[in-house]
Amino acid sequence: MATTIDARALASPLVEALLTTAAEQIRAAAPRIAGLSPSDAAAVLPADLLPQVRNFLLTMAKEGLTGELNAVAAALQSYLEAGSRAIDASVTSAIELSSEQKERITNELRQRYGDVHVTYHVDPTLIGGLIIRVGDQVLDNSLRARLSAIQRVLQAS
């Protein structure tokens, strides 16, 4: 069974191929649908477009944003060239963390999740502790959460 890191390595060529194809298709379609209504745009789009690209292009035409398609294609291409597969992580603390604390947390997140882009926030209502969000995972180790849990237990008794 593949681990999370192995699965990402296996999926990487597929993701790269899909993004490359999407960028190429968006770039090729941009001049064809510039300024067209969604129904006219649908009529001139090639039949072999990826369904997601077709839907995206028609939505952009509907919203009058076809002038932004080359920028979108360029953004996809720069994403590929940078090789950025970083996972976004957010760390919220009750007080400003020192640079040493931030470095230690970032290093621990990288050891666990690989390439991680960490942003730090301060929320004094936490009272103490941290809330760490990585992708769709949340670790709430704040004093506020602990006190809330104690309060729920006491109210249930």
GROMACS .gro file of N, CA and C in nm:
model
  471
    1MET      N    1   0.085  -0.118   0.000
    1MET     CA    2   0.000   0.000   0.000
    1MET      C    3   0.089   0.125   0.000
    2ALA      N    4   0.058   0.220  -0.084
    2ALA     CA    5   0.140   0.342  -0.096
    2ALA      C    6   0.113   0.435   0.021
    3THR      N    7   0.218   0.498   0.070
    3THR     CA    8   0.201   0.598   0.175
    3THR      C    9   0.154   0.727   0.110
    4THR      N   10   0.120   0.827   0.193
    4THR     CA   11   0.075   0.956   0.141
    4THR      C   12   0.181   1.018   0.051
    5ILE      N   13   0.306   1.013   0.094
    5ILE     CA   14   0.414   1.072   0.014
    5ILE      C   15   0.431   0.994  -0.116
    6ASP      N   16   0.424   0.860  -0.110
    6ASP     CA   17   0.434   0.779  -0.232
    6ASP      C   18   0.319   0.810  -0.327
    7ALA      N   19   0.199   0.825  -0.273
    7ALA     CA   20   0.082   0.854  -0.356
    7ALA      C   21   0.097   0.988  -0.426
    8ARG      N   22   0.151   1.085  -0.357
    8ARG     CA   23   0.174   1.215  -0.420
    8ARG      C   24   0.275   1.203  -0.534
    9ALA      N   25   0.380   1.126  -0.510
    9ALA     CA   26   0.482   1.107  -0.614
    9ALA      C   27   0.422   1.035  -0.735
   10LEU      N   28   0.334   0.940  -0.709
   10LEU     CA   29   0.269   0.869  -0.818
   10LEU      C   30   0.171   0.958  -0.894
   11ALA      N   31   0.101   1.045  -0.822
   11ALA     CA   32   0.000   1.132  -0.884
   11ALA      C   33   0.062   1.251  -0.956
   12SER      N   34   0.184   1.287  -0.922
   12SER     CA   35   0.247   1.406  -0.977
   12SER      C   36   0.251   1.411  -1.130
   13PRO      N   37   0.290   1.304  -1.199
   13PRO     CA   38   0.291   1.311  -1.346
   13PRO      C   39   0.152   1.334  -1.405
   14LEU      N   40   0.050   1.274  -1.342
   14LEU     CA   41  -0.087   1.293  -1.389
   14LEU      C   42  -0.131   1.438  -1.371
   15VAL      N   43  -0.103   1.494  -1.255
   15VAL     CA   44  -0.139   1.633  -1.228
   15VAL      C   45  -0.068   1.725  -1.327
   16GLU      N   46   0.060   1.699  -1.348
   16GLU     CA   47   0.138   1.780  -1.441
   16GLU      C   48   0.081   1.774  -1.583
   17ALA      N   49   0.045   1.653  -1.627
   17ALA     CA   50  -0.012   1.637  -1.762
   17ALA      C   51  -0.146   1.707  -1.774
   18LEU      N   52  -0.230   1.695  -1.672
   18LEU     CA   53  -0.361   1.760  -1.677
   18LEU      C   54  -0.349   1.912  -1.678
   19LEU      N   55  -0.260   1.966  -1.594
   19LEU     CA   56  -0.243   2.111  -1.591
   19LEU      C   57  -0.182   2.163  -1.720
   20THR      N   58  -0.089   2.089  -1.777
   20THR     CA   59  -0.029   2.130  -1.904
   20THR      C   60  -0.134   2.132  -2.014
   21THR      N   61  -0.215   2.027  -2.020
   21THR     CA   62  -0.322   2.020  -2.120
   21THR      C   63  -0.422   2.134  -2.099
   22ALA      N   64  -0.461   2.158  -1.975
   22ALA     CA   65  -0.557   2.265  -1.947
   22ALA      C   66  -0.500   2.400  -1.989
   23ALA      N   67  -0.374   2.427  -1.957
   23ALA     CA   68  -0.312   2.556  -1.993
   23ALA      C   69  -0.308   2.571  -2.145
   24GLU      N   70  -0.270   2.464  -2.217
   24GLU     CA   71  -0.264   2.470  -2.363
   24GLU      C   72  -0.403   2.493  -2.423
   25GLN      N   73  -0.503   2.424  -2.371
   25GLN     CA   74  -0.639   2.439  -2.423
   25GLN      C   75  -0.695   2.578  -2.395
   26ILE      N   76  -0.670   2.631  -2.278
   26ILE     CA   77  -0.716   2.766  -2.245
   26ILE      C   78  -0.649   2.868  -2.335
   27ARG      N   79  -0.517   2.854  -2.352
   27ARG     CA   80  -0.442   2.947  -2.436
   27ARG      C   81  -0.491   2.943  -2.580
   28ALA      N   82  -0.519   2.825  -2.633
   28ALA     CA   83  -0.566   2.811  -2.772
   28ALA      C   84  -0.708   2.865  -2.789
   29ALA      N   85  -0.792   2.849  -2.687
   29ALA     CA   86  -0.932   2.892  -2.698
   29ALA      C   87  -0.951   3.041  -2.674
   30ALA      N   88  -0.859   3.103  -2.602
   30ALA     CA   89  -0.876   3.245  -2.563
   30ALA      C   90  -0.908   3.336  -2.682
   31PRO      N   91  -0.831   3.334  -2.791
   31PRO     CA   92  -0.864   3.425  -2.901
   31PRO      C   93  -0.994   3.388  -2.973
   32ARG      N   94  -1.030   3.260  -2.969
   32ARG     CA   95  -1.153   3.216  -3.037
   32ARG      C   96  -1.279   3.267  -2.970
   33ILE      N   97  -1.277   3.277  -2.836
   33ILE     CA   98  -1.399   3.314  -2.765
   33ILE      C   99  -1.399   3.455  -2.710
   34ALA      N  100  -1.292   3.529  -2.737
   34ALA     CA  101  -1.283   3.667  -2.685
   34ALA      C  102  -1.404   3.749  -2.730
   35GLY      N  103  -1.475   3.803  -2.634
   35GLY     CA  104  -1.588   3.891  -2.662
   35GLY      C  105  -1.715   3.821  -2.706
   36LEU      N  106  -1.717   3.688  -2.709
   36LEU     CA  107  -1.836   3.615  -2.752
   36LEU      C  108  -1.930   3.588  -2.635
   37SER      N  109  -2.058   3.572  -2.667
   37SER     CA  110  -2.155   3.530  -2.565
   37SER      C  111  -2.127   3.383  -2.533
   38PRO      N  112  -2.177   3.336  -2.420
   38PRO     CA  113  -2.154   3.195  -2.385
   38PRO      C  114  -2.205   3.098  -2.492
   39SER      N  115  -2.320   3.125  -2.553
   39SER     CA  116  -2.372   3.033  -2.656
   39SER      C  117  -2.285   3.037  -2.781
   40ASP      N  118  -2.238   3.157  -2.820
   40ASP     CA  119  -2.148   3.165  -2.936
   40ASP      C  120  -2.013   3.100  -2.904
   41ALA      N  121  -1.966   3.120  -2.780
   41ALA     CA  122  -1.839   3.059  -2.739
   41ALA      C  123  -1.849   2.907  -2.743
   42ALA      N  124  -1.962   2.853  -2.697
   42ALA     CA  125  -1.982   2.708  -2.696
   42ALA      C  126  -1.977   2.652  -2.838
   43ALA      N  127  -2.026   2.729  -2.933
   43ALA     CA  128  -2.030   2.683  -3.071
   43ALA      C  129  -1.893   2.676  -3.136
   44VAL      N  130  -1.799   2.761  -3.093
   44VAL     CA  131  -1.667   2.764  -3.157
   44VAL      C  132  -1.562   2.683  -3.082
   45LEU      N  133  -1.595   2.633  -2.963
   45LEU     CA  134  -1.497   2.555  -2.887
   45LEU      C  135  -1.481   2.416  -2.947
   46PRO      N  136  -1.358   2.366  -2.953
   46PRO     CA  137  -1.335   2.231  -3.007
   46PRO      C  138  -1.403   2.125  -2.922
   47ALA      N  139  -1.445   2.019  -2.985
   47ALA     CA  140  -1.516   1.911  -2.916
   47ALA      C  141  -1.424   1.831  -2.824
   48ASP      N  142  -1.293   1.834  -2.848
   48ASP     CA  143  -1.201   1.751  -2.770
   48ASP      C  144  -1.145   1.819  -2.645
   49LEU      N  145  -1.205   1.929  -2.603
   49LEU     CA  146  -1.159   1.995  -2.480
   49LEU      C  147  -1.189   1.907  -2.359
   50LEU      N  148  -1.103   1.916  -2.259
   50LEU     CA  149  -1.135   1.853  -2.132
   50LEU      C  150  -1.267   1.914  -2.082
   51PRO      N  151  -1.358   1.832  -2.028
   51PRO     CA  152  -1.487   1.887  -1.983
   51PRO      C  153  -1.471   2.001  -1.882
   52GLN      N  154  -1.374   1.990  -1.794
   52GLN     CA  155  -1.353   2.095  -1.694
   52GLN      C  156  -1.307   2.224  -1.760
   53VAL      N  157  -1.224   2.212  -1.863
   53VAL     CA  158  -1.177   2.331  -1.935
   53VAL      C  159  -1.293   2.394  -2.009
   54ARG      N  160  -1.376   2.314  -2.074
   54ARG     CA  161  -1.494   2.364  -2.145
   54ARG      C  162  -1.584   2.442  -2.048
   55ASN      N  163  -1.614   2.382  -1.933
   55ASN     CA  164  -1.699   2.449  -1.834
   55ASN      C  165  -1.635   2.578  -1.785
   56PHE      N  166  -1.506   2.574  -1.760
   56PHE     CA  167  -1.434   2.693  -1.715
   56PHE      C  168  -1.441   2.804  -1.819
   57LEU      N  169  -1.416   2.769  -1.945
   57LEU     CA  170  -1.418   2.869  -2.052
   57LEU      C  171  -1.556   2.930  -2.069
   58LEU      N  172  -1.659   2.847  -2.062
   58LEU     CA  173  -1.796   2.899  -2.076
   58LEU      C  174  -1.834   2.987  -1.958
   59THR      N  175  -1.787   2.952  -1.840
   59THR     CA  176  -1.812   3.037  -1.723
   59THR      C  177  -1.741   3.171  -1.737
   60MET      N  178  -1.618   3.167  -1.785
   60MET     CA  179  -1.544   3.292  -1.806
   60MET      C  180  -1.614   3.379  -1.910
   61ALA      N  181  -1.667   3.317  -2.015
   61ALA     CA  182  -1.741   3.392  -2.117
   61ALA      C  183  -1.869   3.451  -2.057
   62LYS      N  184  -1.939   3.372  -1.978
   62LYS     CA  185  -2.063   3.418  -1.913
   62LYS      C  186  -2.037   3.538  -1.823
   63GLU      N  187  -1.924   3.535  -1.753
   63GLU     CA  188  -1.889   3.643  -1.659
   63GLU      C  189  -1.818   3.759  -1.727
   64GLY      N  190  -1.794   3.748  -1.858
   64GLY     CA  191  -1.726   3.855  -1.931
   64GLY      C  192  -1.578   3.866  -1.899
   65LEU      N  193  -1.517   3.754  -1.864
   65LEU     CA  194  -1.377   3.754  -1.822
   65LEU      C  195  -1.284   3.685  -1.921
   66THR      N  196  -1.323   3.678  -2.047
   66THR     CA  197  -1.237   3.610  -2.145
   66THR      C  198  -1.104   3.682  -2.164
   67GLY      N  199  -1.098   3.809  -2.133
   67GLY     CA  200  -0.972   3.882  -2.143
   67GLY      C  201  -0.868   3.835  -2.042
   68GLU      N  202  -0.910   3.759  -1.943
   68GLU     CA  203  -0.819   3.710  -1.839
   68GLU      C  204  -0.767   3.569  -1.868
   69LEU      N  205  -0.810   3.508  -1.977
   69LEU     CA  206  -0.774   3.368  -2.003
   69LEU      C  207  -0.625   3.347  -2.025
   70ASN      N  208  -0.560   3.438  -2.094
   70ASN     CA  209  -0.414   3.422  -2.113
   70ASN      C  210  -0.340   3.431  -1.980
   71ALA      N  211  -0.389   3.517  -1.890
   71ALA     CA  212  -0.327   3.527  -1.758
   71ALA      C  213  -0.348   3.397  -1.679
   72VAL      N  214  -0.465   3.338  -1.693
   72VAL     CA  215  -0.492   3.210  -1.625
   72VAL      C  216  -0.400   3.102  -1.679
   73ALA      N  217  -0.386   3.095  -1.812
   73ALA     CA  218  -0.297   2.996  -1.873
   73ALA      C  219  -0.153   3.018  -1.827
   74ALA      N  220  -0.111   3.143  -1.819
   74ALA     CA  221   0.024   3.174  -1.772
   74ALA      C  222   0.042   3.134  -1.626
   75ALA      N  223  -0.061   3.155  -1.545
   75ALA     CA  224  -0.053   3.117  -1.403
   75ALA      C  225  -0.040   2.965  -1.390
   76LEU      N  226  -0.115   2.891  -1.470
   76LEU     CA  227  -0.102   2.745  -1.467
   76LEU      C  228   0.038   2.702  -1.509
   77GLN      N  229   0.091   2.766  -1.612
   77GLN     CA  230   0.225   2.732  -1.661
   77GLN      C  231   0.331   2.766  -1.556
   78SER      N  232   0.318   2.881  -1.490
   78SER     CA  233   0.418   2.916  -1.389
   78SER      C  234   0.409   2.822  -1.270
   79TYR      N  235   0.289   2.778  -1.239
   79TYR     CA  236   0.273   2.679  -1.132
   79TYR      C  237   0.350   2.552  -1.166
   80LEU      N  238   0.338   2.509  -1.291
   80LEU     CA  239   0.408   2.388  -1.334
   80LEU      C  240   0.559   2.408  -1.334
   81GLU      N  241   0.604   2.523  -1.384
   81GLU     CA  242   0.748   2.548  -1.391
   81GLU      C  243   0.810   2.559  -1.253
   82ALA      N  244   0.737   2.615  -1.160
   82ALA     CA  245   0.789   2.628  -1.024
   82ALA      C  246   0.792   2.493  -0.954
   83GLY      N  247   0.713   2.402  -1.005
   83GLY     CA  248   0.707   2.270  -0.942
   83GLY      C  249   0.645   2.277  -0.804
   84SER      N  250   0.567   2.379  -0.779
   84SER     CA  251   0.510   2.400  -0.647
   84SER      C  252   0.398   2.301  -0.620
   85ARG      N  253   0.421   2.216  -0.525
   85ARG     CA  254   0.319   2.124  -0.480
   85ARG      C  255   0.299   2.144  -0.329
   86ALA      N  256   0.329   2.265  -0.285
   86ALA     CA  257   0.323   2.295  -0.142
   86ALA      C  258   0.179   2.288  -0.092
   87ILE      N  259   0.165   2.235   0.025
   87ILE     CA  260   0.037   2.232   0.094
   87ILE      C  261   0.031   2.358   0.179
   88ASP      N  262  -0.084   2.424   0.181
   88ASP     CA  263  -0.100   2.543   0.264
   88ASP      C  264  -0.130   2.501   0.407
   89ALA      N  265  -0.062   2.565   0.499
   89ALA     CA  266  -0.085   2.542   0.641
   89ALA      C  267  -0.099   2.677   0.709
   90SER      N  268  -0.180   2.679   0.812
   90SER     CA  269  -0.204   2.801   0.888
   90SER      C  270  -0.187   2.770   1.036
   91VAL      N  271  -0.110   2.852   1.104
   91VAL     CA  272  -0.089   2.836   1.247
   91VAL      C  273  -0.139   2.962   1.316
   92THR      N  274  -0.235   2.944   1.406
   92THR     CA  275  -0.291   3.057   1.479
   92THR      C  276  -0.254   3.041   1.626
   93SER      N  277  -0.199   3.148   1.683
   93SER     CA  278  -0.158   3.145   1.823
   93SER      C  279  -0.219   3.264   1.896
   94ALA      N  280  -0.220   3.256   2.029
   94ALA     CA  281  -0.276   3.364   2.110
   94ALA      C  282  -0.184   3.486   2.113
   95ILE      N  283  -0.054   3.461   2.100
   95ILE     CA  284   0.044   3.569   2.100
   95ILE      C  285   0.138   3.551   1.981
   96GLU      N  286   0.211   3.653   1.947
   96GLU     CA  287   0.308   3.645   1.838
   96GLU      C  288   0.417   3.545   1.875
   97LEU      N  289   0.442   3.451   1.786
   97LEU     CA  290   0.545   3.351   1.810
   97LEU      C  291   0.682   3.407   1.774
   98SER      N  292   0.784   3.359   1.844
   98SER     CA  293   0.921   3.401   1.812
   98SER      C  294   0.962   3.333   1.681
   99SER      N  295   1.067   3.385   1.620
   99SER     CA  296   1.115   3.325   1.495
   99SER      C  297   1.162   3.182   1.518
  100GLU      N  298   1.219   3.153   1.637
  100GLU     CA  299   1.262   3.017   1.668
  100GLU      C  300   1.142   2.923   1.677
  101GLN      N  301   1.033   2.969   1.740
  101GLN     CA  302   0.914   2.887   1.751
  101GLN      C  303   0.853   2.861   1.613
  102LYS      N  304   0.848   2.966   1.531
  102LYS     CA  305   0.794   2.950   1.396
  102LYS      C  306   0.878   2.851   1.315
  103GLU      N  307   1.010   2.861   1.328
  103GLU     CA  308   1.099   2.773   1.255
  103GLU      C  309   1.079   2.628   1.299
  104ARG      N  310   1.065   2.606   1.431
  104ARG     CA  311   1.045   2.471   1.483
  104ARG      C  312   0.913   2.412   1.433
  105ILE      N  313   0.807   2.493   1.437
  105ILE     CA  314   0.676   2.446   1.390
  105ILE      C  315   0.680   2.414   1.241
  106THR      N  316   0.741   2.506   1.163
  106THR     CA  317   0.751   2.485   1.019
  106THR      C  318   0.829   2.357   0.988
  107ASN      N  319   0.939   2.335   1.058
  107ASN     CA  320   1.020   2.214   1.036
  107ASN      C  321   0.942   2.088   1.070
  108GLU      N  322   0.865   2.091   1.179
  108GLU     CA  323   0.786   1.974   1.218
  108GLU      C  324   0.676   1.947   1.116
  109LEU      N  325   0.613   2.054   1.065
  109LEU     CA  326   0.510   2.035   0.962
  109LEU      C  327   0.570   1.980   0.833
  110ARG      N  328   0.689   2.026   0.797
  110ARG     CA  329   0.755   1.975   0.676
  110ARG      C  330   0.793   1.828   0.691
  111GLN      N  331   0.837   1.789   0.810
  111GLN     CA  332   0.870   1.649   0.833
  111GLN      C  333   0.747   1.561   0.817
  112ARG      N  334   0.634   1.612   0.859
  112ARG     CA  335   0.511   1.532   0.855
  112ARG      C  336   0.441   1.537   0.720
  113TYR      N  337   0.439   1.655   0.655
  113TYR     CA  338   0.358   1.674   0.535
  113TYR      C  339   0.439   1.698   0.407
  114GLY      N  340   0.568   1.714   0.416
  114GLY     CA  341   0.649   1.745   0.298
  114GLY      C  342   0.656   1.894   0.274
  115ASP      N  343   0.641   1.935   0.149
  115ASP     CA  344   0.651   2.077   0.112
  115ASP      C  345   0.527   2.151   0.163
  116VAL      N  346   0.547   2.238   0.261
  116VAL     CA  347   0.437   2.310   0.325
  116VAL      C  348   0.466   2.460   0.322
  117HIS      N  349   0.363   2.538   0.288
  117HIS     CA  350   0.373   2.684   0.295
  117HIS      C  351   0.292   2.727   0.417
  118VAL      N  352   0.362   2.776   0.520
  118VAL     CA  353   0.300   2.806   0.649
  118VAL      C  354   0.280   2.957   0.665
  119THR      N  355   0.159   2.995   0.704
  119THR     CA  356   0.132   3.134   0.742
  119THR      C  357   0.095   3.135   0.889
  120TYR      N  358   0.134   3.243   0.955
  120TYR     CA  359   0.112   3.256   1.099
  120TYR      C  360   0.016   3.371   1.126
  121HIS      N  361  -0.077   3.347   1.222
  121HIS     CA  362  -0.175   3.447   1.259
  121HIS      C  363  -0.182   3.456   1.411
  122VAL      N  364  -0.226   3.569   1.461
  122VAL     CA  365  -0.244   3.589   1.605
  122VAL      C  366  -0.391   3.613   1.632
  123ASP      N  367  -0.446   3.538   1.729
  123ASP     CA  368  -0.585   3.555   1.773
  123ASP      C  369  -0.586   3.548   1.926
  124PRO      N  370  -0.587   3.664   1.992
  124PRO     CA  371  -0.581   3.666   2.138
  124PRO      C  372  -0.696   3.591   2.206
  125THR      N  373  -0.808   3.569   2.136
  125THR     CA  374  -0.920   3.498   2.198
  125THR      C  375  -0.890   3.351   2.223
  126LEU      N  376  -0.780   3.299   2.169
  126LEU     CA  377  -0.742   3.160   2.195
  126LEU      C  378  -0.696   3.140   2.338
  127ILE      N  379  -0.655   3.246   2.403
  127ILE     CA  380  -0.603   3.249   2.540
  127ILE      C  381  -0.464   3.188   2.546
  128GLY      N  382  -0.444   3.074   2.487
  128GLY     CA  383  -0.314   3.007   2.483
  128GLY      C  384  -0.321   2.890   2.386
  129GLY      N  385  -0.208   2.830   2.357
  129GLY     CA  386  -0.203   2.716   2.267
  129GLY      C  387  -0.204   2.756   2.121
  130LEU      N  388  -0.230   2.657   2.034
  130LEU     CA  389  -0.226   2.679   1.890
  130LEU      C  390  -0.344   2.612   1.821
  131ILE      N  391  -0.380   2.665   1.706
  131ILE     CA  392  -0.468   2.597   1.612
  131ILE      C  393  -0.386   2.583   1.485
  132ILE      N  394  -0.369   2.458   1.440
  132ILE     CA  395  -0.290   2.431   1.320
  132ILE      C  396  -0.383   2.370   1.216
  133ARG      N  397  -0.388   2.434   1.100
  133ARG     CA  398  -0.468   2.383   0.987
  133ARG      C  399  -0.372   2.346   0.874
  134VAL      N  400  -0.380   2.222   0.829
  134VAL     CA  401  -0.300   2.176   0.715
  134VAL      C  402  -0.397   2.109   0.619
  135GLY      N  403  -0.415   2.170   0.503
  135GLY     CA  404  -0.514   2.118   0.410
  135GLY      C  405  -0.650   2.120   0.477
  136ASP      N  406  -0.715   2.004   0.485
  136ASP     CA  407  -0.846   1.998   0.548
  136ASP      C  408  -0.840   1.943   0.691
  137GLN      N  409  -0.720   1.929   0.744
  137GLN     CA  410  -0.703   1.880   0.881
  137GLN      C  411  -0.686   1.998   0.976
  138VAL      N  412  -0.749   1.988   1.093
  138VAL     CA  413  -0.739   2.093   1.194
  138VAL      C  414  -0.701   2.030   1.327
  139LEU      N  415  -0.597   2.084   1.388
  139LEU     CA  416  -0.558   2.044   1.523
  139LEU      C  417  -0.578   2.167   1.611
  140ASP      N  418  -0.682   2.161   1.694
  140ASP     CA  419  -0.712   2.274   1.783
  140ASP      C  420  -0.664   2.238   1.922
  141ASN      N  421  -0.547   2.288   1.957
  141ASN     CA  422  -0.488   2.264   2.088
  141ASN      C  423  -0.486   2.394   2.168
  142SER      N  424  -0.589   2.477   2.145
  142SER     CA  425  -0.594   2.605   2.214
  142SER      C  426  -0.657   2.588   2.352
  143LEU      N  427  -0.624   2.679   2.439
  143LEU     CA  428  -0.682   2.679   2.573
  143LEU      C  429  -0.832   2.705   2.564
  144ARG      N  430  -0.874   2.787   2.470
  144ARG     CA  431  -1.016   2.815   2.450
  144ARG      C  432  -1.091   2.685   2.420
  145ALA      N  433  -1.036   2.599   2.333
  145ALA     CA  434  -1.100   2.472   2.298
  145ALA      C  435  -1.102   2.378   2.418
  146ARG      N  436  -0.995   2.377   2.495
  146ARG     CA  437  -0.990   2.291   2.614
  146ARG      C  438  -1.093   2.334   2.717
  147LEU      N  439  -1.105   2.465   2.739
  147LEU     CA  440  -1.204   2.516   2.834
  147LEU      C  441  -1.346   2.487   2.786
  148SER      N  442  -1.369   2.498   2.659
  148SER     CA  443  -1.500   2.466   2.601
  148SER      C  444  -1.533   2.320   2.623
  149ALA      N  445  -1.435   2.231   2.607
  149ALA     CA  446  -1.456   2.089   2.628
  149ALA      C  447  -1.490   2.060   2.774
  150ILE      N  448  -1.420   2.125   2.866
  150ILE     CA  449  -1.448   2.108   3.009
  150ILE      C  450  -1.589   2.157   3.039
  151GLN      N  451  -1.626   2.270   2.982
  151GLN     CA  452  -1.759   2.326   3.003
  151GLN      C  453  -1.867   2.230   2.953
  152ARG      N  454  -1.847   2.168   2.838
  152ARG     CA  455  -1.945   2.072   2.785
  152ARG      C  456  -1.959   1.951   2.877
  153VAL      N  457  -1.845   1.902   2.929
  153VAL     CA  458  -1.848   1.788   3.020
  153VAL      C  459  -1.924   1.824   3.146
  154LEU      N  460  -1.896   1.941   3.202
  154LEU     CA  461  -1.962   1.984   3.325
  154LEU      C  462  -2.113   2.004   3.303
  155GLN      N  463  -2.151   2.057   3.188
  155GLN     CA  464  -2.292   2.078   3.160
  155GLN      C  465  -2.365   1.946   3.137
  156ALA      N  466  -2.295   1.846   3.086
  156ALA     CA  467  -2.356   1.717   3.060
  156ALA      C  468  -2.374   1.635   3.189
  157SER      N  469  -2.298   1.670   3.295
  157SER     CA  470  -2.307   1.593   3.419
  157SER      C  471  -2.423   1.633   3.504
   0.00000   0.00000   0.00000
